mmCIF file of C-alpha atoms in Angstrom:
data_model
loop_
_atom_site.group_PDB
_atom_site.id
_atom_site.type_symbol
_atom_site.label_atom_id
_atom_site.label_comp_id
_atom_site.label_asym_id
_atom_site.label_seq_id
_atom_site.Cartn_x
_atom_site.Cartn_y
_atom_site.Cartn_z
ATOM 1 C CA UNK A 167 14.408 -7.278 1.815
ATOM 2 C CA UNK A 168 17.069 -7.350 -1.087
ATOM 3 C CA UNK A 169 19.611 -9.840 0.558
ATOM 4 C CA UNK A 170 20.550 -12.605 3.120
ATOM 5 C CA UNK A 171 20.790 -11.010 6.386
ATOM 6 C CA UNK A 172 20.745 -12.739 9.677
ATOM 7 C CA UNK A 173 19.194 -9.447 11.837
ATOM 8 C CA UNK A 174 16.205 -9.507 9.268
ATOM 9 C CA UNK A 175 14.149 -11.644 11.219
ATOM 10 C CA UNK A 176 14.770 -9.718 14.584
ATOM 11 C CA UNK A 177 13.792 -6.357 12.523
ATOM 12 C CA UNK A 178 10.944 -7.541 11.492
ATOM 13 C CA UNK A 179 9.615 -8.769 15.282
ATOM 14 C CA UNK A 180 11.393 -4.889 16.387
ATOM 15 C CA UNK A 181 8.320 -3.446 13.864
ATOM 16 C CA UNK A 182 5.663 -5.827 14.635
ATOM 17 C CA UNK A 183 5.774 -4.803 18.344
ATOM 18 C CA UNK A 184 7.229 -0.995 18.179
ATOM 19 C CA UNK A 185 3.547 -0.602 15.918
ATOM 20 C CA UNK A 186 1.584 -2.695 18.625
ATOM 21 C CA UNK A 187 2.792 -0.267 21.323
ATOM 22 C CA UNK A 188 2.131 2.479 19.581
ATOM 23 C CA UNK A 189 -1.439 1.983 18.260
ATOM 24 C CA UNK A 190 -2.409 -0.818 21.039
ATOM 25 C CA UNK A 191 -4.217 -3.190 17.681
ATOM 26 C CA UNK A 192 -3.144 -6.701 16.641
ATOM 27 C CA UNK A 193 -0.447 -6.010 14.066
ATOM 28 C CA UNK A 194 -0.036 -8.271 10.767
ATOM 29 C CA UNK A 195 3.723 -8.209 9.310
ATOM 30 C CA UNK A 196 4.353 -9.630 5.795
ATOM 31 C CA UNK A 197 7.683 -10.201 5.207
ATOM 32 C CA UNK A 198 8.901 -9.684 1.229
ATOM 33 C CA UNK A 199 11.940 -11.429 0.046
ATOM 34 C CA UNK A 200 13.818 -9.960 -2.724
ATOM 35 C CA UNK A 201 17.420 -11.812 -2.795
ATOM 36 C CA UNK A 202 18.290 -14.240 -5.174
ATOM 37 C CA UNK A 203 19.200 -16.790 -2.748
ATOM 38 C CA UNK A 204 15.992 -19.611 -2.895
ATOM 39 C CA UNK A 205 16.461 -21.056 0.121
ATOM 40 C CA UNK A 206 16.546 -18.197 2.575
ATOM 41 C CA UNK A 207 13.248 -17.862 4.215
ATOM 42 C CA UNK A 208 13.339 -16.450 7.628
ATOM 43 C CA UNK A 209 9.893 -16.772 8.861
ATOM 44 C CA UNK A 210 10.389 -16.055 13.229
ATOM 45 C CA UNK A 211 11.739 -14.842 15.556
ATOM 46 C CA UNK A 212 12.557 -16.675 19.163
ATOM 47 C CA UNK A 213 13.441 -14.689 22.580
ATOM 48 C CA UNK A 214 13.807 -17.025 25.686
ATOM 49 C CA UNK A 215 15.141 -16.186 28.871
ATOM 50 C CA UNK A 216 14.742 -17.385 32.588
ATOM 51 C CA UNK A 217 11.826 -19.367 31.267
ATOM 52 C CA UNK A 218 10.055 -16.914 29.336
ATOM 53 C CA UNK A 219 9.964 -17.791 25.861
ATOM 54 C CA UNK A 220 8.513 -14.783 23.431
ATOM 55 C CA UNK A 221 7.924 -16.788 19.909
ATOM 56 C CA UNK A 222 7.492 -14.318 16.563
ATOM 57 C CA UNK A 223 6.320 -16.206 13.056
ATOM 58 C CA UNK A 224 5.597 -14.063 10.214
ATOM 59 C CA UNK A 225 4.342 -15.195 6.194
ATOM 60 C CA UNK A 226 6.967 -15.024 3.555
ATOM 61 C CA UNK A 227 6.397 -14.270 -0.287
ATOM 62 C CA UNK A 228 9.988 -15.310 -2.203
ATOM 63 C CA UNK A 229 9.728 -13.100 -5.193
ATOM 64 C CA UNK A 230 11.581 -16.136 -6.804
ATOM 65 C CA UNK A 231 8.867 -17.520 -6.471
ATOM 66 C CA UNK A 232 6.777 -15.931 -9.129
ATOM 67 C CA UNK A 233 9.545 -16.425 -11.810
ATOM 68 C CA UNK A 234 7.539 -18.948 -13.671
ATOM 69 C CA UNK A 235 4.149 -16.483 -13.849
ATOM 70 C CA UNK A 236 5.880 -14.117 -15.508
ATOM 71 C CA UNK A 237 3.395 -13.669 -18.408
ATOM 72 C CA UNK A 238 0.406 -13.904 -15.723
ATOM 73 C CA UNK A 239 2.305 -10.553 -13.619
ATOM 74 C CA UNK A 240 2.843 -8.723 -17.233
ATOM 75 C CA UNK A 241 -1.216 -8.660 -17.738
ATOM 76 C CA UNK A 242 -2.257 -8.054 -14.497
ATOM 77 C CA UNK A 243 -3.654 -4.861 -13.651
ATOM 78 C CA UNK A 244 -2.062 -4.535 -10.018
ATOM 79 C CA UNK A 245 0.661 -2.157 -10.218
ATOM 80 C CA UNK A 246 3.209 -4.670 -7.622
ATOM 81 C CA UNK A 247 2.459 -7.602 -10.314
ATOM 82 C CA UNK A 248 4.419 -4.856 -12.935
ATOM 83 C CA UNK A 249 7.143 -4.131 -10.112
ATOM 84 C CA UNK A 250 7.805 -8.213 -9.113
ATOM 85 C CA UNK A 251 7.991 -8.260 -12.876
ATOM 86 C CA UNK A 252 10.891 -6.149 -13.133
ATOM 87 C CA UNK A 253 12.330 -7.214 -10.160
ATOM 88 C CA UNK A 254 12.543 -10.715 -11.966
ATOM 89 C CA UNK A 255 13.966 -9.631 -15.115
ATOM 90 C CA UNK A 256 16.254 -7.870 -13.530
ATOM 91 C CA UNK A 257 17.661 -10.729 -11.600
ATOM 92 C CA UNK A 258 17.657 -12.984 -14.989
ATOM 93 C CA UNK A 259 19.158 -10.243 -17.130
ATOM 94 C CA UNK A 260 22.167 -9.121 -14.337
ATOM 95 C CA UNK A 261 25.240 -10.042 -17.091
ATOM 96 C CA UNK A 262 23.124 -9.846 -20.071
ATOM 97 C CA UNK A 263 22.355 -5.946 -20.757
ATOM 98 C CA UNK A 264 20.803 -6.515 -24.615
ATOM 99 C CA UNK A 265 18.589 -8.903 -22.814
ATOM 100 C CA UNK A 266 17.518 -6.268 -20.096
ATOM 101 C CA UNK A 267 16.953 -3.564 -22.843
ATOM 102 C CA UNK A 268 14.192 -6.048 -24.246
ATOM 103 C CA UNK A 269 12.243 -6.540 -21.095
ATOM 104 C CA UNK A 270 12.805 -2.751 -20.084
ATOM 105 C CA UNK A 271 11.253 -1.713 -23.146
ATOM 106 C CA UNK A 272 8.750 -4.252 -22.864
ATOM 107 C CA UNK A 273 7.613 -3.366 -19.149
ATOM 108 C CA UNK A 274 7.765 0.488 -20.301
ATOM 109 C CA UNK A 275 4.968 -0.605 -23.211
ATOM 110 C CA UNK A 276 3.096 -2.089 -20.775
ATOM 111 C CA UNK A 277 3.200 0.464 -18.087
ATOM 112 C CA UNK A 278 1.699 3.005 -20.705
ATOM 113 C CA UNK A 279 -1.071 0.657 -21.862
ATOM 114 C CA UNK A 280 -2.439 0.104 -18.108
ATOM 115 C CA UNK A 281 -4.322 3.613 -18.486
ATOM 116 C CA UNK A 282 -3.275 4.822 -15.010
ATOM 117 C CA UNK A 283 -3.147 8.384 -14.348
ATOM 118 C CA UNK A 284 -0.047 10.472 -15.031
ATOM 119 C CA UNK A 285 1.477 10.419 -11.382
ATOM 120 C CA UNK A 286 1.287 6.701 -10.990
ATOM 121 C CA UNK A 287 2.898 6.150 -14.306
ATOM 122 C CA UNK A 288 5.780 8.303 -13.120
ATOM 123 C CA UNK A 289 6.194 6.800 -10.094
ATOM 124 C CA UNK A 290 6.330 3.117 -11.746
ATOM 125 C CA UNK A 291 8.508 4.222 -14.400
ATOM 126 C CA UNK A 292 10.828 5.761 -11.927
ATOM 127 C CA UNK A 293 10.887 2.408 -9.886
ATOM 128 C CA UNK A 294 11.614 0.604 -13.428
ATOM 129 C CA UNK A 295 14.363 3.163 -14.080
ATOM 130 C CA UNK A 296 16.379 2.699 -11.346
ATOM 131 C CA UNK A 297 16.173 -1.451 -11.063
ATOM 132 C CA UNK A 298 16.557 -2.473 -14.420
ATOM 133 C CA UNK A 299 19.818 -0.099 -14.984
ATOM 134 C CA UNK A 300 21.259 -0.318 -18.525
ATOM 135 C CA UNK A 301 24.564 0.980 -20.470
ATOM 136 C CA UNK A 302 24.658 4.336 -21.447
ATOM 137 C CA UNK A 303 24.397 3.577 -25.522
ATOM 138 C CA UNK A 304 21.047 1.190 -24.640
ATOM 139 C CA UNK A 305 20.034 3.586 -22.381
ATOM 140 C CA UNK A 306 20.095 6.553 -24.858
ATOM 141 C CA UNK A 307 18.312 4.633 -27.286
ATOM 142 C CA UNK A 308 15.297 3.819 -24.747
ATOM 143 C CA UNK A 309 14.465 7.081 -24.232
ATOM 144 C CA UNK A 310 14.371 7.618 -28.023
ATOM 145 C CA UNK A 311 11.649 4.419 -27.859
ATOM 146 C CA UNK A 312 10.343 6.080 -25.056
ATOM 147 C CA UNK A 313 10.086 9.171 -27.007
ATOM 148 C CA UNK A 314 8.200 7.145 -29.717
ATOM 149 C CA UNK A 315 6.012 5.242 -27.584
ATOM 150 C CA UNK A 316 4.370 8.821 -26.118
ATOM 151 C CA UNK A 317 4.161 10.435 -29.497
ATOM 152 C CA UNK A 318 2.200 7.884 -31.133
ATOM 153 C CA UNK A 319 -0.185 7.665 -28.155
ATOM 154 C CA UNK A 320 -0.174 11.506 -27.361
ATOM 155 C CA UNK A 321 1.302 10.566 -23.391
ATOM 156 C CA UNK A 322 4.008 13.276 -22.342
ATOM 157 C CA UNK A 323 4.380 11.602 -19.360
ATOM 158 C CA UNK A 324 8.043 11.540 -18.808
ATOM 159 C CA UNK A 325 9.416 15.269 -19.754
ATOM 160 C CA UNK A 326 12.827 16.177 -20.742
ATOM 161 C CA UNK A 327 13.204 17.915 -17.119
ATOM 162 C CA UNK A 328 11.866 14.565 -15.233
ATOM 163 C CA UNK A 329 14.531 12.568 -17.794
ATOM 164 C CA UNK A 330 17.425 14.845 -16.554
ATOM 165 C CA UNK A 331 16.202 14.643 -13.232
ATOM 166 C CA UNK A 332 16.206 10.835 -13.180
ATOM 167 C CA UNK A 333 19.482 10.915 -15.072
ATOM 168 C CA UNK A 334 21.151 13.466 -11.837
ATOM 169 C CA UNK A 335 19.858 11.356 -9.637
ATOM 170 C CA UNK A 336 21.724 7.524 -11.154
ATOM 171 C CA UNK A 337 24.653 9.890 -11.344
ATOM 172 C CA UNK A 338 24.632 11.256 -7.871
ATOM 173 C CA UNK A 339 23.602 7.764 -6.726
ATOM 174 C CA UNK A 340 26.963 5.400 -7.904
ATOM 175 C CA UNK A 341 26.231 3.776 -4.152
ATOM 176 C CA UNK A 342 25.612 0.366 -3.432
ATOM 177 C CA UNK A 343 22.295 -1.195 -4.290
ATOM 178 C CA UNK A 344 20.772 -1.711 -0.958
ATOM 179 C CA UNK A 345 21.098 1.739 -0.412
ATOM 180 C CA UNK A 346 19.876 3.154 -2.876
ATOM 181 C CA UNK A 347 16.939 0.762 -2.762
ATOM 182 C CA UNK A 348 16.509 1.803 0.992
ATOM 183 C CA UNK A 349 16.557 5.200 0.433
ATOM 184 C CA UNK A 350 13.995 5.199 -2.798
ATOM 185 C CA UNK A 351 11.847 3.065 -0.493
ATOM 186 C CA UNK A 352 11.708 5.346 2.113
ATOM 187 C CA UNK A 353 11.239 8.575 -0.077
ATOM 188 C CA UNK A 354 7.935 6.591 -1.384
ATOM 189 C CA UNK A 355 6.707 5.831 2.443
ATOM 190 C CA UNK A 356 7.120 9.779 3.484
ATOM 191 C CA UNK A 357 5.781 10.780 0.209
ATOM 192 C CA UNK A 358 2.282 8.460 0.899
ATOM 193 C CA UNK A 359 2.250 9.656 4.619
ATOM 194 C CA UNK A 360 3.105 13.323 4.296
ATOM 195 C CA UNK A 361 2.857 14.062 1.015
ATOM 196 C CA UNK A 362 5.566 15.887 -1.773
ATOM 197 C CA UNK A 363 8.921 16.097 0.212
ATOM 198 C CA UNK A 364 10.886 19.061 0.231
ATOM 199 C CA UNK A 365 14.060 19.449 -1.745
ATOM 200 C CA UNK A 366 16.108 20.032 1.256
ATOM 201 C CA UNK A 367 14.722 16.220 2.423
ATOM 202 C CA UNK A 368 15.338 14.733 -1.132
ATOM 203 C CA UNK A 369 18.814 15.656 -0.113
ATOM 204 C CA UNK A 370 19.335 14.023 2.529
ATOM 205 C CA UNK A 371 17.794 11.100 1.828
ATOM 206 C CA UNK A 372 20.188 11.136 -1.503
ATOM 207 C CA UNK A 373 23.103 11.580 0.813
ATOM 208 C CA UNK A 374 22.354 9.330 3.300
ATOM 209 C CA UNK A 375 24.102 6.021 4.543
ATOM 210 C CA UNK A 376 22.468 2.869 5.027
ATOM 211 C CA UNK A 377 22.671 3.413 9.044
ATOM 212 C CA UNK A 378 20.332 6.762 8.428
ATOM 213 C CA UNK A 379 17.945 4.881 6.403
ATOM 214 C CA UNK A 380 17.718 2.592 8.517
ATOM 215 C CA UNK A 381 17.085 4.861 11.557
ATOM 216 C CA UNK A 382 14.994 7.000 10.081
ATOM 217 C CA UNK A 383 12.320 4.416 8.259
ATOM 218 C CA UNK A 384 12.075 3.240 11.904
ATOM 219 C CA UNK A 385 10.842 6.985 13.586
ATOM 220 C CA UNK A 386 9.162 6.689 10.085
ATOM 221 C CA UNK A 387 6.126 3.962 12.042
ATOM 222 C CA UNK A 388 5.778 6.267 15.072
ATOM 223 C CA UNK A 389 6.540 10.094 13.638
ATOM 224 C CA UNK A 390 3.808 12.457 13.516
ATOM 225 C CA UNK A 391 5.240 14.777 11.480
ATOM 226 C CA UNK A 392 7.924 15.065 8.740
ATOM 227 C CA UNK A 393 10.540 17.192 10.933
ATOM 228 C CA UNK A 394 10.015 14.375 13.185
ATOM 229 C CA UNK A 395 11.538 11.596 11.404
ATOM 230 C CA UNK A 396 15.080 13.585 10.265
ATOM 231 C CA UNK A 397 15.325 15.673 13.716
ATOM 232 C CA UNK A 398 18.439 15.239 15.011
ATOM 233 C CA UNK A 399 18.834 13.865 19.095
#
């Protein structure tokens, strides 16, 4: 969760329970903060009616939280310490691009150095790409460091076609954050469930608005297939 919002609590209880119907198992829901407000930590959810009270509490990690282990996440070898790492250096860098270059370039170093095989390091970088966004000049003269960094070590990971198609997809996406957060989220959950997603589904999930998202990450926990979650009814 990216920002302060007062139906986050209730989502979270709508998941825990629409995932206990469906597979009948105790379900465990983590809830992972992401705003940059530090003392917004909605941790339940309370129903009561006619006497029936239905109580839901739920753990909290405040990626705020981590802001002073920032050399600690840098070296660890979990590929979420590298992520919460950006996430932070994104929030201290927002009106300070020259800053953000430094870290970026830094992560990006650091990414390549883990020894992870070629999809993963894709994946990351594209995850670095889109939340640490820079100016066009700094952002031209990553890619030439970029450029460097796999020469020297012989890693063609990220290919001229990938870099244009990361480039036409910032371009296509000028939409608010959240969204595009939502929808880059999502593509990652159908990509682990169902595997590579058709063009025609990048699409839409490029296209969509925050109310799709939304609607379709939640057929997303019961779907059995891929036509499932985007069929229209």
């Amino acid at each position: 969760q990216s920002q302060s919002d007062s139906g986050f609590a209730q989502r979270m209880f709508t998941y825990n329970y629409r995932l206990y119907d469906r597979y009948a198992r105790p379900i465990a829901s983590l809830a992972v903060l992401a705003d940059a407000a530090p003392d917004w930590r909605p941790s339940a959810f309370e129903l009561e009616q006619l006497g029936c009270t239905h109580r839901f509490c739920f753990p909290v990690v405040k990626l705020l939280d981590f802001d002073d282990r920032l050399g600690e996440l840098e070296t660890d070898p979990n590929p979420l310490a590298l992520v919460t790492a950006a996430h932070l250096y994104t929030v201290r860098t927002r009106h300070d691009p020259a800053a953000r270059f430094q870290f970026k370039r830094r992560l990006v170093g650091l990414l390549y150095g883990q020894g992870w095989d070629r999809q993963r390091i894709l994946d990351l970088f594209a995850i670095l790409d889109w939340m640490m966004r820079l100016p066009d000049a700094l952002e031209r003269r990553l890619w030439q460091e970029i450029r460097a960094i796999e020469e020297a070590g012989e890693m063609p990971y990220v290919t001229s076609i990938e870099r244009l198609a990361i480039e036409r997809g910032r371009q296509e996406g000028q939409r608010e954050g959240e969204v595009h957060g939502r929808a880059t989220l999502l593509a990652i959950q159908l990509v682990k469930r169902f595997g590579p997603l058709p063009e025609a589904i990048q699409t839409r999930l490029a296209q969509a608005t925050n109310e799709q998202l939304e609607r379709w990450g939640e057929r997303l926990l019961e779907a059995a297939t891929l036509d499932a979650v985007f069929e229209d009814h």
